[in-house]
CSV table of C-alpha atoms and ligand atoms in Angstrom, one decimal:
chain,number,residue,atom,x,y,z
A,295,UNK,CA,33.1,60.3,2.2
A,296,UNK,CA,32.4,59.5,-1.7
A,297,UNK,CA,35.1,59.9,-4.3
A,298,UNK,CA,34.3,61.7,-7.4
A,299,UNK,CA,36.6,61.3,-10.4
A,300,UNK,CA,37.0,64.1,-13.1
A,301,UNK,CA,35.8,66.2,-10.7
A,302,UNK,CA,38.0,69.6,-12.0
A,303,UNK,CA,35.8,69.3,-15.5
A,304,UNK,CA,32.8,71.2,-16.4
A,305,UNK,CA,30.1,68.3,-15.5
A,306,UNK,CA,32.5,66.9,-12.1
A,307,UNK,CA,33.6,70.8,-10.9
A,308,UNK,CA,29.4,71.7,-10.6
A,309,UNK,CA,28.7,68.1,-9.4
A,310,UNK,CA,31.5,68.7,-6.3
A,311,UNK,CA,30.3,72.5,-5.9
A,312,UNK,CA,26.9,71.0,-5.7
A,313,UNK,CA,27.3,68.1,-3.2
A,314,UNK,CA,29.1,69.7,-0.5
A,315,UNK,CA,26.8,72.9,-1.1
A,316,UNK,CA,23.6,70.2,-0.5
A,317,UNK,CA,25.0,67.8,1.3
A,318,UNK,CA,27.9,69.3,2.7
A,319,UNK,CA,29.6,65.9,3.5
A,320,UNK,CA,33.7,65.0,2.1
A,321,UNK,CA,34.9,64.7,-1.1
A,322,UNK,CA,37.5,63.3,-3.1
A,323,UNK,CA,38.1,64.6,-6.5
A,324,UNK,CA,40.9,63.0,-8.4
A,325,UNK,CA,41.8,64.4,-11.6
A,326,UNK,CA,43.5,63.9,-14.5
A,327,UNK,CA,43.9,68.1,-15.4
A,328,UNK,CA,44.0,67.1,-18.4
A,329,UNK,CA,42.8,70.5,-20.8
A,330,UNK,CA,39.6,69.8,-19.6
A,331,UNK,CA,40.5,69.6,-16.0
A,332,UNK,CA,40.5,73.1,-14.3
A,333,UNK,CA,41.1,74.5,-10.6
A,334,UNK,CA,39.6,77.9,-11.5
A,335,UNK,CA,36.7,75.5,-11.0
A,336,UNK,CA,36.8,74.5,-7.5
A,337,UNK,CA,38.6,78.3,-6.5
A,338,UNK,CA,35.7,78.7,-3.7
A,339,UNK,CA,36.6,75.5,-2.0
A,340,UNK,CA,40.5,76.3,-2.0
A,341,UNK,CA,40.3,76.5,1.6
A,342,UNK,CA,37.8,74.2,2.6
A,343,UNK,CA,38.9,70.7,4.2
A,344,UNK,CA,35.9,68.6,2.9
A,345,UNK,CA,37.6,69.0,-0.8
A,346,UNK,CA,40.4,66.4,-1.0
A,347,UNK,CA,41.8,67.1,-4.6
A,348,UNK,CA,44.2,64.2,-6.0
A,349,UNK,CA,45.8,64.9,-9.2
A,350,UNK,CA,46.2,61.0,-11.1
A,351,UNK,CA,45.0,59.1,-13.9
A,352,UNK,CA,41.6,57.0,-12.9
A,353,UNK,CA,43.6,54.2,-14.6
A,354,UNK,CA,46.6,54.5,-12.1
A,355,UNK,CA,45.2,51.2,-10.4
A,356,UNK,CA,48.3,51.4,-7.6
A,357,UNK,CA,46.8,55.0,-6.5
A,358,UNK,CA,43.3,54.0,-7.5
A,359,UNK,CA,43.9,51.4,-4.9
A,360,UNK,CA,45.7,53.6,-1.9
A,361,UNK,CA,42.9,55.7,-2.4
A,362,UNK,CA,40.3,53.9,-2.2
A,363,UNK,CA,42.4,51.8,1.2
A,364,UNK,CA,43.0,55.5,2.9
A,365,UNK,CA,40.0,57.0,2.3
A,366,UNK,CA,37.1,54.1,2.4
A,367,UNK,CA,34.2,55.8,0.4
A,368,UNK,CA,30.7,54.7,0.3
A,369,UNK,CA,30.7,56.2,-3.3
A,370,UNK,CA,32.2,56.8,-6.3
A,371,UNK,CA,30.4,59.1,-8.8
A,372,UNK,CA,32.6,58.4,-12.5
A,373,UNK,CA,32.6,62.0,-14.2
A,374,UNK,CA,36.2,61.2,-15.3
A,375,UNK,CA,36.7,60.5,-19.8
A,376,UNK,CA,37.7,62.3,-22.7
A,377,UNK,CA,34.4,64.4,-23.6
A,378,UNK,CA,34.5,66.0,-27.1
A,379,UNK,CA,32.9,64.0,-30.3
A,380,UNK,CA,35.5,66.4,-32.6
A,381,UNK,CA,38.4,65.8,-30.9
A,382,UNK,CA,37.7,62.1,-30.7
A,383,UNK,CA,37.7,62.1,-34.8
A,384,UNK,CA,41.1,63.7,-34.6
A,385,UNK,CA,42.8,61.5,-32.2
A,386,UNK,CA,40.4,58.5,-30.7
A,387,UNK,CA,43.6,56.9,-28.7
A,388,UNK,CA,42.8,59.2,-26.0
A,389,UNK,CA,38.9,58.2,-25.8
A,390,UNK,CA,40.0,54.0,-25.9
A,391,UNK,CA,42.6,54.9,-22.9
A,392,UNK,CA,40.6,56.8,-20.9
A,393,UNK,CA,37.2,55.9,-21.6
A,394,UNK,CA,37.9,52.5,-22.0
A,395,UNK,CA,41.5,51.3,-20.1
A,396,UNK,CA,41.0,53.8,-17.6
A,397,UNK,CA,37.8,52.9,-16.5
A,398,UNK,CA,38.8,48.8,-16.2
A,399,UNK,CA,41.8,49.8,-14.4
A,400,UNK,CA,38.9,51.5,-12.1
A,401,UNK,CA,36.3,48.7,-11.4
A,402,UNK,CA,38.9,46.3,-11.1
A,403,UNK,CA,40.5,48.3,-8.0
A,404,UNK,CA,37.0,48.8,-6.9
A,405,UNK,CA,36.0,45.3,-7.2
A,406,UNK,CA,38.7,44.5,-5.2
A,407,UNK,CA,38.1,47.3,-2.6
A,408,UNK,CA,34.5,46.3,-2.4
A,409,UNK,CA,35.1,42.9,-1.9
A,410,UNK,CA,36.7,43.2,1.5
A,411,UNK,CA,33.7,44.9,3.2
A,412,UNK,CA,32.3,44.2,5.6
A,413,UNK,CA,28.6,43.2,4.6
A,414,UNK,CA,26.8,45.8,5.4
A,415,UNK,CA,29.2,48.5,3.9
A,416,UNK,CA,29.5,46.4,0.7
A,417,UNK,CA,25.3,46.6,0.8
A,418,UNK,CA,25.3,50.3,1.2
A,419,UNK,CA,28.3,51.1,-1.1
A,420,UNK,CA,27.8,52.4,-5.0
A,421,UNK,CA,29.5,53.2,-8.0
A,422,UNK,CA,27.5,55.6,-10.3
A,423,UNK,CA,29.3,56.0,-13.6
A,424,UNK,CA,27.9,58.7,-15.5
A,425,UNK,CA,27.6,57.8,-19.2
A,426,UNK,CA,25.7,59.7,-21.9
A,427,UNK,CA,22.7,59.4,-24.5
A,428,UNK,CA,25.4,59.2,-27.5
A,429,UNK,CA,25.7,55.5,-26.6
A,430,UNK,CA,22.3,55.1,-28.6
A,431,UNK,CA,23.2,56.5,-32.2
A,432,UNK,CA,21.3,59.0,-33.7
A,433,UNK,CA,17.7,59.4,-34.3
A,434,UNK,CA,15.6,60.6,-37.6
A,435,UNK,CA,12.9,63.0,-37.2
A,436,UNK,CA,9.9,61.5,-35.8
A,437,UNK,CA,11.7,58.4,-33.7
A,438,UNK,CA,10.7,58.0,-30.6
A,439,UNK,CA,12.8,60.0,-27.9
A,440,UNK,CA,15.7,56.8,-26.0
A,441,UNK,CA,14.6,54.9,-23.3
A,442,UNK,CA,17.0,52.9,-21.2
A,443,UNK,CA,15.7,50.0,-23.5
A,444,UNK,CA,17.0,51.1,-27.1
A,445,UNK,CA,20.3,49.7,-28.0
A,446,UNK,CA,23.3,50.4,-28.3
A,447,UNK,CA,24.2,52.0,-31.6
A,448,UNK,CA,27.4,54.4,-31.1
A,449,UNK,CA,28.6,56.7,-34.2
A,450,UNK,CA,31.6,58.4,-33.2
A,451,UNK,CA,34.8,57.3,-31.7
A,452,UNK,CA,33.5,59.1,-28.6
A,453,UNK,CA,30.6,57.5,-27.6
A,454,UNK,CA,32.0,53.8,-29.0
A,455,UNK,CA,34.3,54.0,-26.0
A,456,UNK,CA,31.7,55.6,-23.9
A,457,UNK,CA,29.5,52.7,-25.0
A,458,UNK,CA,32.2,50.4,-24.0
A,459,UNK,CA,32.9,51.7,-20.0
A,460,UNK,CA,29.3,51.2,-20.1
A,461,UNK,CA,28.8,47.4,-21.1
A,462,UNK,CA,31.8,46.6,-18.6
A,463,UNK,CA,30.1,48.8,-15.3
A,464,UNK,CA,27.2,46.2,-16.5
A,465,UNK,CA,29.1,43.1,-16.4
A,466,UNK,CA,30.7,44.0,-13.6
A,467,UNK,CA,27.6,44.8,-11.9
A,468,UNK,CA,26.3,41.2,-13.5
A,469,UNK,CA,28.7,38.8,-13.0
A,470,UNK,CA,31.0,40.2,-9.8
A,471,UNK,CA,27.5,42.0,-8.1
A,472,UNK,CA,29.0,45.2,-8.0
A,473,UNK,CA,26.7,47.9,-7.3
A,474,UNK,CA,26.3,49.4,-9.9
A,475,UNK,CA,24.0,52.3,-11.4
A,476,UNK,CA,24.9,54.2,-14.7
A,477,UNK,CA,23.1,57.9,-15.5
A,478,UNK,CA,22.4,58.5,-19.6
A,479,UNK,CA,22.6,61.9,-19.9
A,480,UNK,CA,22.0,64.4,-22.9
A,481,UNK,CA,24.0,67.3,-23.8
A,482,UNK,CA,24.6,69.7,-20.7
A,483,UNK,CA,24.9,73.1,-20.6
A,484,UNK,CA,26.0,76.2,-18.2
A,485,UNK,CA,29.0,77.5,-16.4
A,486,UNK,CA,32.2,75.8,-16.0
A,487,UNK,CA,32.1,74.6,-19.9
A,488,UNK,CA,35.0,74.3,-21.9
A,489,UNK,CA,34.3,76.3,-25.0
A,490,UNK,CA,35.1,73.6,-27.4
A,491,UNK,CA,31.7,72.4,-27.1
A,492,UNK,CA,28.7,74.6,-29.3
A,493,UNK,CA,27.0,76.5,-26.4
A,494,UNK,CA,30.1,77.7,-24.2
A,495,UNK,CA,32.0,78.3,-27.8
A,496,UNK,CA,29.1,80.4,-29.5
A,497,UNK,CA,28.7,82.7,-26.1
A,498,UNK,CA,32.6,82.8,-26.4
A,499,UNK,CA,33.1,83.9,-29.7
A,500,UNK,CA,29.9,86.1,-29.8
A,501,UNK,CA,31.4,88.3,-27.5
A,502,UNK,CA,34.8,88.3,-29.5
A,503,UNK,CA,33.3,89.5,-32.4
A,504,UNK,CA,34.3,85.9,-34.0
A,505,UNK,CA,32.5,83.8,-36.7
A,506,UNK,CA,29.7,81.9,-35.2
A,507,UNK,CA,30.8,78.0,-36.8
A,508,UNK,CA,27.6,76.3,-37.6
A,509,UNK,CA,28.2,72.2,-38.8
A,510,UNK,CA,26.3,71.4,-42.0
A,511,UNK,CA,22.7,72.7,-42.3
A,512,UNK,CA,22.2,73.6,-38.8
A,513,UNK,CA,19.7,71.2,-38.0
A,514,UNK,CA,21.0,68.5,-35.9
A,515,UNK,CA,19.3,68.5,-32.6
A,516,UNK,CA,20.1,67.9,-29.2
A,517,UNK,CA,18.4,68.0,-25.8
A,518,UNK,CA,19.4,70.5,-23.7
A,519,UNK,CA,19.9,69.8,-19.9
A,520,UNK,CA,21.0,72.6,-17.6
A,521,UNK,CA,24.2,71.0,-15.4
A,522,UNK,CA,22.7,72.2,-11.9
A,523,UNK,CA,19.6,69.9,-13.1
A,524,UNK,CA,21.9,67.4,-14.1
A,525,UNK,CA,23.7,67.7,-10.7
A,526,UNK,CA,20.8,66.9,-8.6
A,527,UNK,CA,19.6,64.1,-10.5
A,528,UNK,CA,22.9,62.5,-9.6
A,529,UNK,CA,22.9,63.0,-6.5
A,530,UNK,CA,18.7,61.2,-6.6
A,531,UNK,CA,20.2,58.4,-8.0
A,532,UNK,CA,22.6,57.5,-6.0
A,533,UNK,CA,20.1,57.7,-3.2
A,534,UNK,CA,17.2,56.6,-4.5
A,535,UNK,CA,18.5,54.5,-7.4
A,536,UNK,CA,18.0,50.6,-7.7
A,537,UNK,CA,21.1,49.0,-8.0
A,538,UNK,CA,22.2,46.9,-11.7
A,539,UNK,CA,19.6,50.0,-12.7
A,540,UNK,CA,20.3,53.0,-15.8
A,541,UNK,CA,18.5,56.4,-15.8
A,542,UNK,CA,18.2,58.5,-18.8
A,543,UNK,CA,18.6,62.1,-17.8
A,544,UNK,CA,17.3,64.7,-20.5
A,545,UNK,CA,16.3,68.3,-20.5
A,546,UNK,CA,12.8,67.8,-22.0
A,547,UNK,CA,14.2,70.8,-24.4
A,548,UNK,CA,15.0,69.4,-28.1
A,549,UNK,CA,16.4,72.3,-30.1
A,550,UNK,CA,18.0,72.2,-33.4
A,551,UNK,CA,21.6,73.9,-33.2
A,552,UNK,CA,20.5,77.3,-35.8
A,553,UNK,CA,17.7,77.8,-32.8
A,554,UNK,CA,20.2,77.5,-30.2
A,555,UNK,CA,22.7,79.7,-31.2
A,556,UNK,CA,19.9,82.2,-32.5
A,557,UNK,CA,18.8,82.2,-28.9
A,558,UNK,CA,22.4,82.9,-27.9
A,559,UNK,CA,22.6,85.6,-30.1
A,560,UNK,CA,19.4,87.5,-28.9
A,561,UNK,CA,20.7,87.6,-25.4
A,562,UNK,CA,23.9,89.0,-26.2
A,563,UNK,CA,22.0,91.6,-28.3
A,564,UNK,CA,19.8,92.8,-25.0
A,565,UNK,CA,22.5,92.3,-22.5
A,566,UNK,CA,25.4,93.8,-24.5
A,567,UNK,CA,23.4,96.3,-26.4
A,568,UNK,CA,26.1,98.8,-27.3
A,569,UNK,CA,28.7,95.8,-28.6
A,570,UNK,CA,30.3,96.7,-32.3
A,571,UNK,CA,28.7,92.8,-33.5
A,572,UNK,CA,25.2,94.1,-32.8
A,573,UNK,CA,23.1,91.9,-34.4
A,574,UNK,CA,25.4,89.1,-33.2
A,575,UNK,CA,23.8,86.6,-35.8
A,576,UNK,CA,25.4,88.6,-39.0
A,577,UNK,CA,28.3,86.4,-36.8
A,578,UNK,CA,26.7,83.3,-38.5
A,579,UNK,CA,29.2,81.3,-40.8
A,580,UNK,CA,27.6,77.5,-42.2
A,581,UNK,CA,31.0,75.3,-42.4
A,582,UNK,CA,32.0,71.7,-43.2
A,583,UNK,CA,29.7,69.3,-41.4
A,584,UNK,CA,31.8,66.8,-39.1
A,585,UNK,CA,32.0,63.5,-40.0
A,586,UNK,CA,29.5,61.1,-39.3
A,587,UNK,CA,27.6,63.7,-37.5
A,588,UNK,CA,24.5,62.1,-35.5
A,589,UNK,CA,21.0,64.0,-36.8
A,590,UNK,CA,19.1,63.6,-33.7
A,591,UNK,CA,19.6,63.2,-30.0
A,592,UNK,CA,16.1,62.9,-27.7
A,593,UNK,CA,15.8,61.1,-24.2
A,594,UNK,CA,12.6,60.0,-22.5
A,595,UNK,CA,13.3,60.9,-18.6
A,596,UNK,CA,9.9,59.5,-18.2
A,597,UNK,CA,11.7,56.6,-15.5
A,598,UNK,CA,13.7,59.0,-13.4
A,599,UNK,CA,10.8,60.9,-13.1
A,600,UNK,CA,8.0,57.8,-12.3
A,601,UNK,CA,10.7,55.6,-10.2
A,602,UNK,CA,12.9,58.4,-8.5
A,603,UNK,CA,10.3,61.8,-8.3
A,604,UNK,CA,13.5,63.6,-10.4
A,605,UNK,CA,12.1,66.2,-13.4
A,606,UNK,CA,14.7,68.7,-14.4
A,607,UNK,CA,14.0,72.7,-12.9
A,608,UNK,CA,15.7,74.6,-15.6
A,609,UNK,CA,14.1,75.0,-19.2
A,610,UNK,CA,15.9,76.2,-22.1
A,611,UNK,CA,15.2,79.9,-21.7
A,612,UNK,CA,15.5,80.2,-18.3
A,613,UNK,CA,19.0,77.5,-18.5
A,614,UNK,CA,20.3,79.5,-21.2
A,615,UNK,CA,20.0,83.4,-20.1
A,616,UNK,CA,21.4,82.2,-16.6
A,617,UNK,CA,24.3,80.5,-18.9
A,618,UNK,CA,24.8,83.6,-20.9
A,619,UNK,CA,25.1,85.7,-18.0
A,620,UNK,CA,27.5,83.7,-15.9
A,621,UNK,CA,29.9,83.5,-18.9
A,622,UNK,CA,30.0,87.6,-19.7
A,623,UNK,CA,30.1,87.7,-15.4
A,624,UNK,CA,33.4,85.7,-15.7
A,625,UNK,CA,35.5,87.1,-18.2
A,626,UNK,CA,38.5,86.2,-15.9
A,627,UNK,CA,37.4,82.6,-16.4
A,628,UNK,CA,37.2,83.0,-20.1
A,629,UNK,CA,40.3,84.2,-21.3
A,630,UNK,CA,42.3,82.1,-18.7
A,631,UNK,CA,41.0,78.6,-20.4
A,632,UNK,CA,41.1,80.1,-23.6
A,633,UNK,CA,44.8,80.9,-23.7
A,634,UNK,CA,47.6,78.6,-24.3
A,635,UNK,CA,46.1,75.1,-26.0
A,636,UNK,CA,43.0,76.0,-26.4
A,637,UNK,CA,44.9,78.3,-29.9
A,638,UNK,CA,45.9,75.6,-31.0
A,639,UNK,CA,42.4,73.1,-31.4
A,640,UNK,CA,40.7,75.9,-32.7
A,641,UNK,CA,43.4,76.0,-35.6
A,642,UNK,CA,43.3,72.5,-35.6
A,643,UNK,CA,39.8,72.0,-36.0
A,644,UNK,CA,38.4,75.2,-37.8
A,645,UNK,CA,41.4,76.4,-40.1
A,646,UNK,CA,40.4,73.7,-42.8
A,647,UNK,CA,36.3,74.6,-42.7
A,648,UNK,CA,37.5,77.9,-43.2
A,649,UNK,CA,37.7,80.2,-40.1
A,650,UNK,CA,40.3,80.9,-38.1
B,764,NAD,P1,34.6,67.3,-19.1
B,764,NAD,O1,36.1,67.2,-20.7
B,764,NAD,O2,34.5,68.9,-19.6
B,764,NAD,O3,35.8,67.1,-18.0
B,764,NAD,C1,36.4,65.7,-18.0
B,764,NAD,C2,37.9,65.6,-16.8
B,764,NAD,O4,37.7,64.5,-16.8
B,764,NAD,C3,39.1,66.6,-17.0
B,764,NAD,O5,38.7,67.6,-15.6
B,764,NAD,C4,39.8,65.7,-16.7
B,764,NAD,O6,41.1,66.5,-16.7
B,764,NAD,C5,39.0,64.3,-16.7
B,764,NAD,N1,40.4,63.2,-16.6
B,764,NAD,C6,39.8,63.2,-18.0
B,764,NAD,N2,40.8,62.0,-18.3
B,764,NAD,C7,41.3,61.4,-16.9
B,764,NAD,C8,41.3,60.3,-16.5
B,764,NAD,N3,42.5,59.2,-16.9
B,764,NAD,N4,42.1,60.2,-15.1
B,764,NAD,C9,41.1,61.7,-14.7
B,764,NAD,N5,40.7,62.2,-14.9
B,764,NAD,C10,40.2,62.6,-15.9
B,764,NAD,O7,33.5,66.4,-19.5
B,764,NAD,P2,32.7,67.1,-18.9
B,764,NAD,O8,31.8,67.5,-20.0
B,764,NAD,O9,32.6,67.5,-17.2
B,764,NAD,O10,31.7,65.0,-18.9
B,764,NAD,C11,31.9,64.8,-18.0
B,764,NAD,C12,31.2,63.1,-17.5
B,764,NAD,O11,29.4,63.4,-18.5
B,764,NAD,C13,32.3,62.3,-18.8
B,764,NAD,O12,32.2,61.0,-18.6
B,764,NAD,C14,31.1,62.5,-20.2
B,764,NAD,O13,31.4,61.2,-21.3
B,764,NAD,C15,29.6,62.8,-19.7
B,764,NAD,N6,28.6,63.2,-20.3
B,764,NAD,C16,28.6,65.0,-20.5
B,764,NAD,C17,28.0,65.7,-21.5
B,764,NAD,C18,27.9,67.2,-22.1
B,764,NAD,O14,27.1,67.3,-22.2
B,764,NAD,N7,29.2,67.7,-21.3
B,764,NAD,C19,26.8,65.0,-21.8
B,764,NAD,C20,26.4,63.6,-21.4
B,764,NAD,C21,27.8,62.9,-21.0
B,765,TYD,P1,28.7,69.7,-29.1
B,765,TYD,O1,29.0,70.4,-28.4
B,765,TYD,O2,30.3,69.3,-29.7
B,765,TYD,O3,28.4,68.2,-28.7
B,765,TYD,P2,27.5,66.7,-29.1
B,765,TYD,O4,28.9,66.7,-30.1
B,765,TYD,O5,27.9,65.7,-27.6
B,765,TYD,O6,26.4,66.8,-29.0
B,765,TYD,O7,27.8,69.7,-30.4
B,765,TYD,C1,26.1,70.4,-30.4
B,765,TYD,C2,25.8,70.4,-31.1
B,765,TYD,O8,26.9,71.4,-32.6
B,765,TYD,C3,26.2,69.1,-32.2
B,765,TYD,O9,25.6,69.2,-33.4
B,765,TYD,C4,27.8,69.8,-33.8
B,765,TYD,C5,27.5,71.6,-33.3
B,765,TYD,N1,28.1,71.9,-33.1
B,765,TYD,C6,28.5,73.4,-34.7
B,765,TYD,O10,27.6,72.9,-35.3
B,765,TYD,N2,29.8,74.2,-33.9
B,765,TYD,C7,30.9,74.3,-33.5
B,765,TYD,O11,31.5,74.8,-33.7
B,765,TYD,C8,30.7,73.0,-32.9
B,765,TYD,C9,31.5,72.5,-31.3
B,765,TYD,C10,29.4,72.3,-32.6
């Protein structure tokens, strides 16, 4: 039995599906079901007794304490977080609440549970904390990619809150001996991503004939990691990672945003040749930049390859094709997540950028 937090979100749900498919052992999934959490992502597990869903907050000490006592997990994988930079600019409080205070409360309950375990279980227990490359700050065009030794320099309320949680995780290992592992990954993309992040938003907007909003000059660079590769990397770190260590996980796919959007448009032209929106690139619209917009992220993923033997299977060209295909084949999922509060988000983030 493992405990996954945030397992109804984008990466977490991919991970739960992947884990049950590959490892076959049970998962307790604790998720608050914020706007980003969606039980439809887990529909394939609705009759599977190996998936135990618990609706709740990682910051709810009593609930987490009870769950640990009841299910006695051998490992915890912590995905639960507020995860979107633009939302953190409008409302940082939720980010501090979940990413900092929530992680702290979770760590306290885990410390108490772990301290009471028998020696052998204590030694084999693992807490894997999922973090981001954004904690390392922003790179210039000629800077070397982030390594595990790069000093932290977070620039957004989101990345600052994730950095704080990483520091707490580090301190709980150093001070109390908790068997921690931390992973810092680059931008993920793939099935079940909420259409507020670049790739999912662009696919949805393009199929609907809406504007494709490019912040600034479109030359900001991200290193794209296919979510299936990320899930596999986490399983490898959990199985083989050295306690107390950090592992960077990247896709070796640095791309400027404008190139990403051009690629999506070309694939849509090919898959939807009769659409009245061909060529989809004509929908591209330059809009007001994000405040404090980090210019470039890039991950040096040599350590995990050298020490644990993992490297990504997908390159951007194969991963983005799979992703576009998935969205086109799952329009019912997209329509459901794009109703209700999602419209309020579009109004908040894009109307003052001149598009609706
Ligand atoms: P997401 O926003 O899609 O999902 C987050 C999930 O956490 C949701 O299901 C939400 O309901 C849940 N959640 C939020 N607050 C909670 C709380 N207090 N208690 C319990 N559950 C709560 O995020 P994601 O993209 O799947 O990211 C997962 C993790 O990976 C996050 O920690 C994020 O910082 C990290 N990460 C993501 C990316 C990326 O590109 N998506 C890149 C690097 C790191
Ligand atoms: P995003 O998916 O929000 O991830 P992050 O900011 O965590 O890297 O954004 C990826 C890049 O795409 C980032 O440089 C901002 C840019 N972007 C746009 O140009 N337009 C958009 O509408 C969005 C959501 C992002």
